[in-house]
């Protein structure tokens, strides 16, 4: 069995679905079910004995210790995080609490559990920490992409909190010998992404005929990674990654935000034409957010060289799949966006 934390969120739920589609090994899924955690993402697993869901916080030492003792996982994969830059600017405390303090408590629980395992199980155990390229800061137009040796220079409360968690994971390996692995990924996109993020927000707004807000001049650059490719990379790192190492995971897809929005508009013009005219007419430039990093880019040659992983999707194939998925699941988007899901959680898990 493996323990996945944050397994009802965007990347975590995609990973759980992907894992159980290709493996009989059970998943113990621990998620706090904050606004971005959605059990509906995992509806396909209802009644599947291989999936055990527990609502809870990675910072709850008593709960995590009990789960580890009861289920004895061979690995912990930590997806649990607050991850939206805008939210971190307006309310950084939640990010410190979850990403820093929560990761610390999870590491402490993992260390105690790992130290008590028999020798063969101790040798096989892994703690895989899922992080972001934002810890590296911002690149200039001609700077080389981020590598695993790029110095950390986080510029938002979110990226600073993730940098701190990365440092804790590194320290627990070097100080205590905990067999850790860290992955730093570029911007993910795909099914089940909460509609506060750029791509689902643009799809939802465009379908509803609402403005498509683009920060600043729209020329901020990100590297885009289709979420199923990210899941495949994490499986490879868990299976064959070198203990104590970091692996950067990217899609080799540098695009400006404005390019992304125009691509989405063109796909919607094709797949769901608007009688009012091209969707690009809705693009609206808005005041840039504070500390907006100009460019991210990932050098993913290490994971390709050591583990043989490369993304299977191009941006063109991945974005078409993504737009199509949202158009076919607008009921999911509307329930998430309306708050109906949160009300359901409160009714069922309020006690």
Short mmCIF file of C-alpha atoms in Angstrom, two decimals:
data_model
loop_
_atom_site.label_atom_id
_atom_site.label_comp_id
_atom_site.label_asym_id
_atom_site.label_seq_id
_atom_site.Cartn_x
_atom_site.Cartn_y
_atom_site.Cartn_z
CA UNK A 1 0.00 0.00 0.00
CA UNK A 2 1.00 3.61 -0.56
CA UNK A 3 -0.16 6.67 1.37
CA UNK A 4 -1.08 9.67 -0.80
CA UNK A 5 -1.67 12.98 0.96
CA UNK A 6 -3.75 15.61 -0.81
CA UNK A 7 -5.23 12.89 -2.99
CA UNK A 8 -8.55 14.67 -3.57
CA UNK A 9 -6.92 17.77 -5.07
CA UNK A 10 -6.15 18.37 -8.72
CA UNK A 11 -2.80 16.60 -9.16
CA UNK A 12 -3.34 14.19 -6.27
CA UNK A 13 -6.67 12.88 -7.53
CA UNK A 14 -5.29 12.47 -11.05
CA UNK A 15 -2.40 10.50 -9.55
CA UNK A 16 -4.71 8.24 -7.51
CA UNK A 17 -6.91 7.53 -10.54
CA UNK A 18 -3.85 6.91 -12.70
CA UNK A 19 -2.22 4.65 -10.10
CA UNK A 20 -5.26 2.45 -9.62
CA UNK A 21 -5.87 2.25 -13.36
CA UNK A 22 -2.51 0.50 -13.71
CA UNK A 23 -1.89 -1.20 -10.37
CA UNK A 24 -3.62 -3.45 -7.89
CA UNK A 25 -1.63 -1.89 -5.03
CA UNK A 26 -4.09 -0.08 -2.71
CA UNK A 27 -3.99 3.65 -1.98
CA UNK A 28 -4.63 5.19 1.42
CA UNK A 29 -5.78 8.70 0.54
CA UNK A 30 -5.55 11.42 3.21
CA UNK A 31 -7.03 14.80 2.30
CA UNK A 32 -8.25 17.70 4.43
CA UNK A 33 -10.93 18.56 1.84
CA UNK A 34 -10.29 22.27 1.73
CA UNK A 35 -12.01 24.25 -1.03
CA UNK A 36 -9.81 22.69 -3.75
CA UNK A 37 -10.14 19.11 -2.52
CA UNK A 38 -13.06 17.35 -4.16
CA UNK A 39 -14.20 13.78 -3.56
CA UNK A 40 -16.19 14.01 -6.78
CA UNK A 41 -12.84 13.77 -8.59
CA UNK A 42 -12.64 10.22 -7.23
CA UNK A 43 -16.22 9.15 -7.95
CA UNK A 44 -14.99 6.44 -10.33
CA UNK A 45 -13.41 4.69 -7.33
CA UNK A 46 -16.59 4.48 -5.27
CA UNK A 47 -16.87 0.96 -3.88
CA UNK A 48 -13.31 0.08 -4.95
CA UNK A 49 -11.67 -1.69 -2.02
CA UNK A 50 -8.23 -0.58 -3.27
CA UNK A 51 -9.03 3.05 -2.39
CA UNK A 52 -9.32 4.00 1.28
CA UNK A 53 -10.22 7.65 1.86
CA UNK A 54 -9.65 9.44 5.16
CA UNK A 55 -10.50 13.09 5.72
CA UNK A 56 -7.74 14.67 7.77
CA UNK A 57 -4.83 17.07 8.04
CA UNK A 58 -1.19 16.13 7.45
CA UNK A 59 -0.46 18.23 10.54
CA UNK A 60 -2.57 15.95 12.75
CA UNK A 61 0.21 13.82 14.21
CA UNK A 62 -2.08 11.48 16.13
CA UNK A 63 -4.14 10.72 13.04
CA UNK A 64 -1.15 10.24 10.74
CA UNK A 65 0.67 8.07 13.29
CA UNK A 66 -2.43 5.89 13.65
CA UNK A 67 -2.84 5.53 9.89
CA UNK A 68 0.79 4.58 9.42
CA UNK A 69 0.66 1.98 12.18
CA UNK A 70 -2.62 0.52 10.93
CA UNK A 71 -1.96 0.41 7.19
CA UNK A 72 1.85 0.14 7.06
CA UNK A 73 2.42 1.85 3.67
CA UNK A 74 5.67 1.24 1.80
CA UNK A 75 5.75 4.87 0.64
CA UNK A 76 4.31 8.30 1.39
CA UNK A 77 3.63 10.66 -1.53
CA UNK A 78 3.00 14.19 -0.31
CA UNK A 79 0.79 16.18 -2.68
CA UNK A 80 -0.92 18.09 0.14
CA UNK A 81 -0.38 21.85 -0.25
CA UNK A 82 -1.98 25.23 -0.58
CA UNK A 83 -0.97 26.18 -4.11
CA UNK A 84 -2.58 29.35 -5.46
CA UNK A 85 -0.26 32.38 -5.64
CA UNK A 86 -3.08 34.95 -5.58
CA UNK A 87 -4.56 33.40 -2.45
CA UNK A 88 -1.12 33.39 -0.80
CA UNK A 89 -0.79 37.12 -1.42
CA UNK A 90 -4.09 37.86 0.28
CA UNK A 91 -3.79 35.26 3.04
CA UNK A 92 -0.31 33.81 3.54
CA UNK A 93 -0.91 32.21 6.94
CA UNK A 94 -2.75 29.16 5.56
CA UNK A 95 0.21 28.52 3.25
CA UNK A 96 2.71 28.59 6.10
CA UNK A 97 0.51 26.36 8.21
CA UNK A 98 -0.08 23.68 5.56
CA UNK A 99 3.06 23.80 3.45
CA UNK A 100 5.64 24.37 6.19
CA UNK A 101 4.18 23.27 9.52
CA UNK A 102 2.10 20.51 7.95
CA UNK A 103 5.08 19.10 6.06
CA UNK A 104 7.16 19.21 9.24
CA UNK A 105 4.59 17.17 11.16
CA UNK A 106 4.25 14.70 8.29
CA UNK A 107 8.02 14.27 8.18
CA UNK A 108 8.11 13.66 11.93
CA UNK A 109 5.42 11.01 11.65
CA UNK A 110 7.21 9.42 8.69
CA UNK A 111 10.54 9.42 10.53
CA UNK A 112 9.09 7.68 13.58
CA UNK A 113 7.28 5.12 11.46
CA UNK A 114 10.30 4.45 9.21
CA UNK A 115 12.69 4.01 12.13
CA UNK A 116 10.44 1.33 13.59
CA UNK A 117 10.23 -0.77 10.44
CA UNK A 118 12.09 -4.08 10.01
CA UNK A 119 15.36 -3.72 8.09
CA UNK A 120 14.06 -4.87 4.71
CA UNK A 121 11.02 -2.57 4.91
CA UNK A 122 13.20 0.34 6.05
CA UNK A 123 15.40 -0.13 3.00
CA UNK A 124 12.41 -0.15 0.64
CA UNK A 125 10.49 2.77 2.19
CA UNK A 126 10.28 6.13 0.34
CA UNK A 127 8.98 9.61 1.17
CA UNK A 128 8.25 11.47 -2.08
CA UNK A 129 7.60 15.20 -1.78
CA UNK A 130 5.84 16.92 -4.69
CA UNK A 131 6.91 20.55 -5.15
CA UNK A 132 7.00 23.33 -7.74
CA UNK A 133 9.38 25.18 -10.05
CA UNK A 134 8.29 28.45 -8.40
CA UNK A 135 10.83 27.88 -5.63
CA UNK A 136 13.54 28.91 -8.10
CA UNK A 137 12.17 32.42 -8.63
CA UNK A 138 11.99 34.17 -11.98
CA UNK A 139 14.05 33.85 -15.17
CA UNK A 140 15.12 36.52 -17.64
CA UNK A 141 14.28 36.14 -21.34
CA UNK A 142 17.61 34.50 -22.22
CA UNK A 143 18.37 32.69 -18.94
CA UNK A 144 18.77 28.90 -19.11
CA UNK A 145 15.86 26.89 -17.68
CA UNK A 146 15.78 25.86 -14.03
CA UNK A 147 17.88 22.81 -13.24
CA UNK A 148 18.04 20.81 -10.03
CA UNK A 149 21.06 22.90 -8.96
CA UNK A 150 19.45 26.32 -9.55
CA UNK A 151 19.56 28.33 -6.28
CA UNK A 152 16.22 28.88 -4.58
CA UNK A 153 14.84 32.43 -4.85
CA UNK A 154 11.08 32.31 -4.11
CA UNK A 155 9.14 35.53 -4.70
CA UNK A 156 5.64 34.88 -3.32
CA UNK A 157 4.37 33.60 0.04
CA UNK A 158 3.27 30.43 -1.78
CA UNK A 159 6.66 29.72 -3.36
CA UNK A 160 8.47 30.64 -0.14
CA UNK A 161 6.36 28.15 1.79
CA UNK A 162 7.08 25.42 -0.75
CA UNK A 163 10.80 26.25 -0.68
CA UNK A 164 10.74 25.88 3.09
CA UNK A 165 9.06 22.48 2.81
CA UNK A 166 11.64 21.36 0.24
CA UNK A 167 14.43 22.35 2.62
CA UNK A 168 12.82 20.40 5.43
CA UNK A 169 12.61 17.29 3.27
CA UNK A 170 16.25 17.67 2.30
CA UNK A 171 17.25 18.15 5.95
CA UNK A 172 15.38 15.05 7.10
CA UNK A 173 17.29 12.98 4.56
CA UNK A 174 20.71 14.41 5.42
CA UNK A 175 20.19 14.54 9.18
CA UNK A 176 18.13 11.43 9.89
CA UNK A 177 18.65 9.33 6.77
CA UNK A 178 14.96 9.36 5.86
CA UNK A 179 14.83 8.04 2.26
CA UNK A 180 13.32 11.06 0.53
CA UNK A 181 12.71 12.06 -3.09
CA UNK A 182 11.66 15.53 -4.24
CA UNK A 183 10.07 16.54 -7.53
CA UNK A 184 9.73 20.13 -8.76
CA UNK A 185 7.21 20.46 -11.55
CA UNK A 186 6.15 23.17 -13.96
CA UNK A 187 2.56 24.44 -14.36
CA UNK A 188 0.14 21.53 -14.55
CA UNK A 189 -3.11 21.52 -16.48
CA UNK A 190 -5.77 18.94 -17.26
CA UNK A 191 -8.98 17.43 -15.85
CA UNK A 192 -10.25 18.26 -12.35
CA UNK A 193 -8.27 21.48 -11.91
CA UNK A 194 -10.04 23.96 -9.63
CA UNK A 195 -11.32 26.86 -11.74
CA UNK A 196 -9.28 29.54 -10.00
CA UNK A 197 -6.26 28.54 -12.11
CA UNK A 198 -5.58 30.11 -15.51
CA UNK A 199 -6.68 27.43 -17.98
CA UNK A 200 -9.95 26.27 -16.36
CA UNK A 201 -10.81 29.87 -15.45
CA UNK A 202 -10.46 30.96 -19.08
CA UNK A 203 -12.53 28.01 -20.33
CA UNK A 204 -15.31 28.63 -17.80
CA UNK A 205 -15.42 32.39 -18.34
CA UNK A 206 -15.34 32.09 -22.12
CA UNK A 207 -18.21 29.59 -22.19
CA UNK A 208 -20.24 31.96 -20.01
CA UNK A 209 -19.37 35.00 -22.10
CA UNK A 210 -17.50 36.64 -19.23
CA UNK A 211 -14.28 38.70 -19.52
CA UNK A 212 -11.03 36.73 -19.77
CA UNK A 213 -8.74 38.56 -17.32
CA UNK A 214 -5.07 38.61 -18.33
CA UNK A 215 -2.53 40.08 -15.91
CA UNK A 216 -0.33 42.94 -17.12
CA UNK A 217 0.75 42.60 -20.74
CA UNK A 218 0.09 38.85 -20.81
CA UNK A 219 3.69 38.06 -21.71
CA UNK A 220 4.61 36.18 -18.52
CA UNK A 221 5.98 32.79 -19.59
CA UNK A 222 5.34 29.40 -18.00
CA UNK A 223 6.28 25.85 -18.93
CA UNK A 224 3.13 23.71 -19.21
CA UNK A 225 2.88 20.05 -18.19
CA UNK A 226 -0.17 17.86 -18.82
CA UNK A 227 -1.17 16.29 -15.52
CA UNK A 228 -1.11 12.66 -16.71
CA UNK A 229 2.49 13.16 -17.84
CA UNK A 230 3.30 14.48 -14.37
CA UNK A 231 1.71 11.38 -12.81
CA UNK A 232 3.78 9.11 -15.03
CA UNK A 233 6.95 10.95 -14.02
CA UNK A 234 6.16 10.61 -10.32
CA UNK A 235 5.64 6.87 -10.74
CA UNK A 236 9.09 6.61 -12.30
CA UNK A 237 10.72 8.66 -9.55
CA UNK A 238 9.06 6.54 -6.86
CA UNK A 239 10.10 3.31 -8.54
CA UNK A 240 13.65 4.13 -9.59
CA UNK A 241 14.69 7.57 -8.34
CA UNK A 242 17.91 7.86 -6.37
CA UNK A 243 17.29 8.44 -2.67
CA UNK A 244 17.97 12.01 -1.56
CA UNK A 245 17.75 13.39 -5.11
CA UNK A 246 15.59 16.07 -6.69
CA UNK A 247 14.03 15.63 -10.13
CA UNK A 248 12.64 18.51 -12.18
CA UNK A 249 9.55 17.59 -14.21
CA UNK A 250 8.58 19.83 -17.13
CA UNK A 251 6.62 19.69 -20.35
CA UNK A 252 9.11 21.43 -22.67
CA UNK A 253 6.26 23.86 -23.46
CA UNK A 254 7.17 27.49 -22.78
CA UNK A 255 4.17 29.68 -23.56
CA UNK A 256 3.10 33.21 -22.66
CA UNK A 257 -0.15 33.57 -20.77
CA UNK A 258 -1.56 35.43 -23.76
CA UNK A 259 -0.67 32.52 -26.07
CA UNK A 260 -2.49 30.16 -23.72
CA UNK A 261 -5.63 32.30 -23.71
CA UNK A 262 -5.65 32.70 -27.50
CA UNK A 263 -5.21 28.93 -27.92
CA UNK A 264 -8.17 28.26 -25.64
CA UNK A 265 -10.28 30.83 -27.51
CA UNK A 266 -9.44 29.22 -30.86
CA UNK A 267 -10.36 25.75 -29.59
CA UNK A 268 -13.65 27.03 -28.20
CA UNK A 269 -14.39 28.77 -31.50
CA UNK A 270 -14.01 25.35 -33.11
CA UNK A 271 -15.68 23.16 -30.49
CA UNK A 272 -18.38 25.50 -29.15
CA UNK A 273 -18.82 28.56 -31.38
CA UNK A 274 -20.32 31.66 -29.79
CA UNK A 275 -23.01 33.41 -31.87
CA UNK A 276 -21.70 36.71 -30.48
CA UNK A 277 -18.36 36.26 -32.22
CA UNK A 278 -14.83 34.92 -31.59
CA UNK A 279 -14.06 34.20 -27.94
CA UNK A 280 -10.88 36.31 -28.14
CA UNK A 281 -13.09 39.42 -28.04
CA UNK A 282 -13.50 38.68 -24.29
CA UNK A 283 -9.78 39.08 -23.48
CA UNK A 284 -9.39 41.87 -20.92
CA UNK A 285 -6.05 43.10 -19.58
CA UNK A 286 -6.08 43.78 -15.83
CA UNK A 287 -3.60 45.22 -13.34
CA UNK A 288 -0.68 42.87 -12.74
CA UNK A 289 -0.48 41.06 -9.43
CA UNK A 290 2.28 41.97 -6.94
CA UNK A 291 5.61 40.20 -7.46
CA UNK A 292 4.48 38.42 -10.62
CA UNK A 293 7.39 36.26 -11.82
CA UNK A 294 8.19 36.91 -15.48
CA UNK A 295 9.31 33.50 -16.70
CA UNK A 296 9.60 29.90 -15.54
CA UNK A 297 11.22 27.14 -17.58
CA UNK A 298 12.22 23.63 -16.57
CA UNK A 299 15.27 21.68 -17.67
CA UNK A 300 13.95 18.11 -17.43
CA UNK A 301 17.02 16.37 -18.84
CA UNK A 302 18.00 14.73 -15.56
CA UNK A 303 14.80 12.69 -15.24
CA UNK A 304 15.04 11.76 -18.92
CA UNK A 305 18.68 10.74 -18.59
CA UNK A 306 18.32 8.75 -15.36
CA UNK A 307 14.78 7.39 -15.58
CA UNK A 308 13.89 7.58 -19.26
CA UNK A 309 10.85 9.80 -18.76
CA UNK A 310 9.63 12.34 -21.30
CA UNK A 311 6.16 13.88 -21.59
CA UNK A 312 3.84 11.98 -23.91
CA UNK A 313 1.62 14.99 -24.66
CA UNK A 314 2.52 18.06 -26.67
CA UNK A 315 0.82 21.25 -25.61
CA UNK A 316 -1.46 21.05 -28.64
CA UNK A 317 -2.69 17.56 -27.77
CA UNK A 318 -2.91 18.23 -24.04
CA UNK A 319 -4.82 21.51 -24.28
CA UNK A 320 -7.33 20.00 -26.72
CA UNK A 321 -7.96 17.12 -24.30
CA UNK A 322 -8.33 19.61 -21.45
CA UNK A 323 -10.77 21.95 -23.19
CA UNK A 324 -12.82 18.96 -24.35
CA UNK A 325 -12.92 17.53 -20.83
CA UNK A 326 -14.21 20.78 -19.33
CA UNK A 327 -16.84 21.18 -22.03
CA UNK A 328 -18.05 17.66 -21.29
CA UNK A 329 -17.99 18.20 -17.51
CA UNK A 330 -19.44 21.66 -17.04
CA UNK A 331 -21.71 20.26 -14.35
CA UNK A 332 -18.60 19.42 -12.31
CA UNK A 333 -17.19 22.92 -12.83
CA UNK A 334 -20.45 24.59 -11.86
CA UNK A 335 -20.81 22.53 -8.67
CA UNK A 336 -17.25 23.31 -7.62
CA UNK A 337 -17.53 26.99 -8.47
CA UNK A 338 -20.93 27.43 -6.82
CA UNK A 339 -19.86 26.19 -3.41
CA UNK A 340 -22.39 23.36 -3.50
CA UNK A 341 -19.58 20.88 -2.98
CA UNK A 342 -18.38 22.63 0.16
CA UNK A 343 -21.91 22.57 1.55
CA UNK A 344 -22.05 18.84 0.85
CA UNK A 345 -18.77 18.28 2.69
CA UNK A 346 -19.99 20.25 5.69
CA UNK A 347 -23.16 18.16 5.86
CA UNK A 348 -21.37 14.84 5.57
CA UNK A 349 -18.13 15.54 7.42
CA UNK A 350 -19.09 18.42 9.72
CA UNK A 351 -18.94 16.23 12.82
#
